[in-house]
XYZ file of N, CA and C in Angstrom:
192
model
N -18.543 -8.988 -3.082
C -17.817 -9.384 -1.900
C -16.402 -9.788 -2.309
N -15.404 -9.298 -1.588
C -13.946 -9.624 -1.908
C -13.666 -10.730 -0.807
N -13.051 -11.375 -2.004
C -12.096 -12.796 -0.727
C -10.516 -12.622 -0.827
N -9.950 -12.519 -0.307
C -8.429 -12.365 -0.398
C -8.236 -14.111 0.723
N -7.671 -14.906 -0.053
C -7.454 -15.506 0.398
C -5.840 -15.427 0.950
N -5.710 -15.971 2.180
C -4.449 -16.043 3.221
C -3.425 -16.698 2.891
N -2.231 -16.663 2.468
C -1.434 -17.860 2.801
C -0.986 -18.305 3.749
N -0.334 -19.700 3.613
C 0.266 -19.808 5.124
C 1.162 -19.117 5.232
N 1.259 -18.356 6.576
C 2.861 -17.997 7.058
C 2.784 -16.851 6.469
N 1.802 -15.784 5.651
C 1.560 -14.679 5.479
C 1.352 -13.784 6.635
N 2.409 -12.407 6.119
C 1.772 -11.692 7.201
C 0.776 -10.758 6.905
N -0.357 -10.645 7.925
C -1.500 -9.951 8.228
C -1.662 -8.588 7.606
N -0.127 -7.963 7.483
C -0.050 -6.529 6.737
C -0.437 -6.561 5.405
N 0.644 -7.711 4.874
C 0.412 -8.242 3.621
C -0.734 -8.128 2.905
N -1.614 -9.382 3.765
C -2.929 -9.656 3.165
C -3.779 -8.336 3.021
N -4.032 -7.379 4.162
C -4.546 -6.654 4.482
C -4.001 -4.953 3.476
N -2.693 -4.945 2.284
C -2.344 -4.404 1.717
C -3.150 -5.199 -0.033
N -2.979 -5.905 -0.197
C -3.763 -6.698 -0.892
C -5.026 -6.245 -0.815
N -5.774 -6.744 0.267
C -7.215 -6.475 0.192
C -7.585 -4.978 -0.470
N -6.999 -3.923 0.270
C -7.125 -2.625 -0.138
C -6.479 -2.579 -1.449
N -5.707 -2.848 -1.831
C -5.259 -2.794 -3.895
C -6.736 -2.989 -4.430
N -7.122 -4.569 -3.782
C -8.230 -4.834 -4.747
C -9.381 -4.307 -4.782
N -9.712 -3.549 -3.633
C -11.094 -2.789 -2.839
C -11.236 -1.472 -3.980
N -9.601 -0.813 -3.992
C -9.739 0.188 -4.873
C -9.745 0.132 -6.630
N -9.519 -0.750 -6.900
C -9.855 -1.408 -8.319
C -11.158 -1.550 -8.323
N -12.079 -2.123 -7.497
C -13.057 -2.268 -8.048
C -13.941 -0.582 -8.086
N -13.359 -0.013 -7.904
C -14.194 1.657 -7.840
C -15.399 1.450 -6.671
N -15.796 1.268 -5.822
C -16.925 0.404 -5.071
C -16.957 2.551 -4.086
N -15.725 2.750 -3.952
C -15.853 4.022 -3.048
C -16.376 5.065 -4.449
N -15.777 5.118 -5.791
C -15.841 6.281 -5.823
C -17.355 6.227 -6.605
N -18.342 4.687 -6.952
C -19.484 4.715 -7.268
C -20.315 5.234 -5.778
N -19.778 4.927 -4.702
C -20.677 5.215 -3.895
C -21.166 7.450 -3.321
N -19.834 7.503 -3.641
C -19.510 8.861 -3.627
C -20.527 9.714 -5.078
N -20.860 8.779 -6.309
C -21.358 9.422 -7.346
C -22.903 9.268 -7.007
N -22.950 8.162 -6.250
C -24.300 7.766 -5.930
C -24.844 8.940 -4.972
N -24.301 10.060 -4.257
C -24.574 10.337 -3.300
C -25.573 11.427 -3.544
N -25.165 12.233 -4.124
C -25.894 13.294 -5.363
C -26.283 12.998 -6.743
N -26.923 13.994 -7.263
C -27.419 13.423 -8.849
C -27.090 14.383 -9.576
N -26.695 14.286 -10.534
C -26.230 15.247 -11.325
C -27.047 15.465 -12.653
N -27.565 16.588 -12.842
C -28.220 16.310 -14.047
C -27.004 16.027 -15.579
N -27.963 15.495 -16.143
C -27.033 14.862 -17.179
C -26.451 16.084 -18.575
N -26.889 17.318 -18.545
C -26.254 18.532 -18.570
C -25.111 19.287 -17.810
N -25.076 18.726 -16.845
C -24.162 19.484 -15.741
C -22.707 18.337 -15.837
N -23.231 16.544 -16.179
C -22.197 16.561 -16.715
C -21.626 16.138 -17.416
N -22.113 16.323 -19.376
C -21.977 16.635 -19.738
C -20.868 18.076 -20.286
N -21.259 19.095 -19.358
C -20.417 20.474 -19.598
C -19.251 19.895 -18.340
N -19.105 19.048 -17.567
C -17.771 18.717 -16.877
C -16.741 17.775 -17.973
N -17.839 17.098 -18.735
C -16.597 16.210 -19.599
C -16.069 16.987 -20.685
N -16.960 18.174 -21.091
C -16.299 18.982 -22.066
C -14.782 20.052 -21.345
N -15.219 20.396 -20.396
C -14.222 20.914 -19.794
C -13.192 20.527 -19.304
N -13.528 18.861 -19.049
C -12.049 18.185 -18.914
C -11.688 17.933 -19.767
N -11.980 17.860 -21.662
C -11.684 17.594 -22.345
C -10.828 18.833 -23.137
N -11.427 20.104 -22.637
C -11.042 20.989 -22.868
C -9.430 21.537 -22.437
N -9.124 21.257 -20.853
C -8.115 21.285 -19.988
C -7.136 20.177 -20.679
N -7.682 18.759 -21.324
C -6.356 17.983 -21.080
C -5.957 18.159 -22.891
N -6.853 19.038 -23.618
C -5.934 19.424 -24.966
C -5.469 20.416 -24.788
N -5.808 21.311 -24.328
C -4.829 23.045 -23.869
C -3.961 21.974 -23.577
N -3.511 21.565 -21.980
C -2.535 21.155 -22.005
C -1.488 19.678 -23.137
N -2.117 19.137 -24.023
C -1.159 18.687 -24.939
C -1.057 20.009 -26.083
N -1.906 20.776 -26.173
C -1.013 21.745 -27.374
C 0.053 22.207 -26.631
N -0.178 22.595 -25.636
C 1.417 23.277 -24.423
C 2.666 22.270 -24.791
N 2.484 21.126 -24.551
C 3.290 20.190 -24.817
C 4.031 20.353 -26.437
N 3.574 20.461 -27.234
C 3.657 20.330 -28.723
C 4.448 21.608 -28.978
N 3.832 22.556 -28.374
C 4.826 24.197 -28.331
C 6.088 24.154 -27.927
């Protein structure tokens, strides 16, 4: 549970820009989104190789 506490004489946008910073720090959407399906633990597996794959292609690009 998040508390964003108020100040006085704060405005409502404020707080309410706050709240959402902290909502998305805690990852709370994108566990719920992983929760939704199951992935077998092969499938991803071969996604972390492939992102691992994509973000060294792109630093050898860099280095060239």
């Amino acid at each position: 549970m998040l508390i964003i506490p108020i100040k006085e004489g704060e405005n409502i946008d404020r707080a309410l820009k706050r709240y959402k910073r902290k909502f998305d720090k805690t990852g709370t959407m994108r566990q719920l989104r992983n929760r939704q399906q199951f992935n077998k633990p092969s499938v991803e597996n071969r996604a972390k190789r492939q992102k691992a794959q994509y973000i060294q292609r792109l630093r050898d690009q860099e280095e060239i």
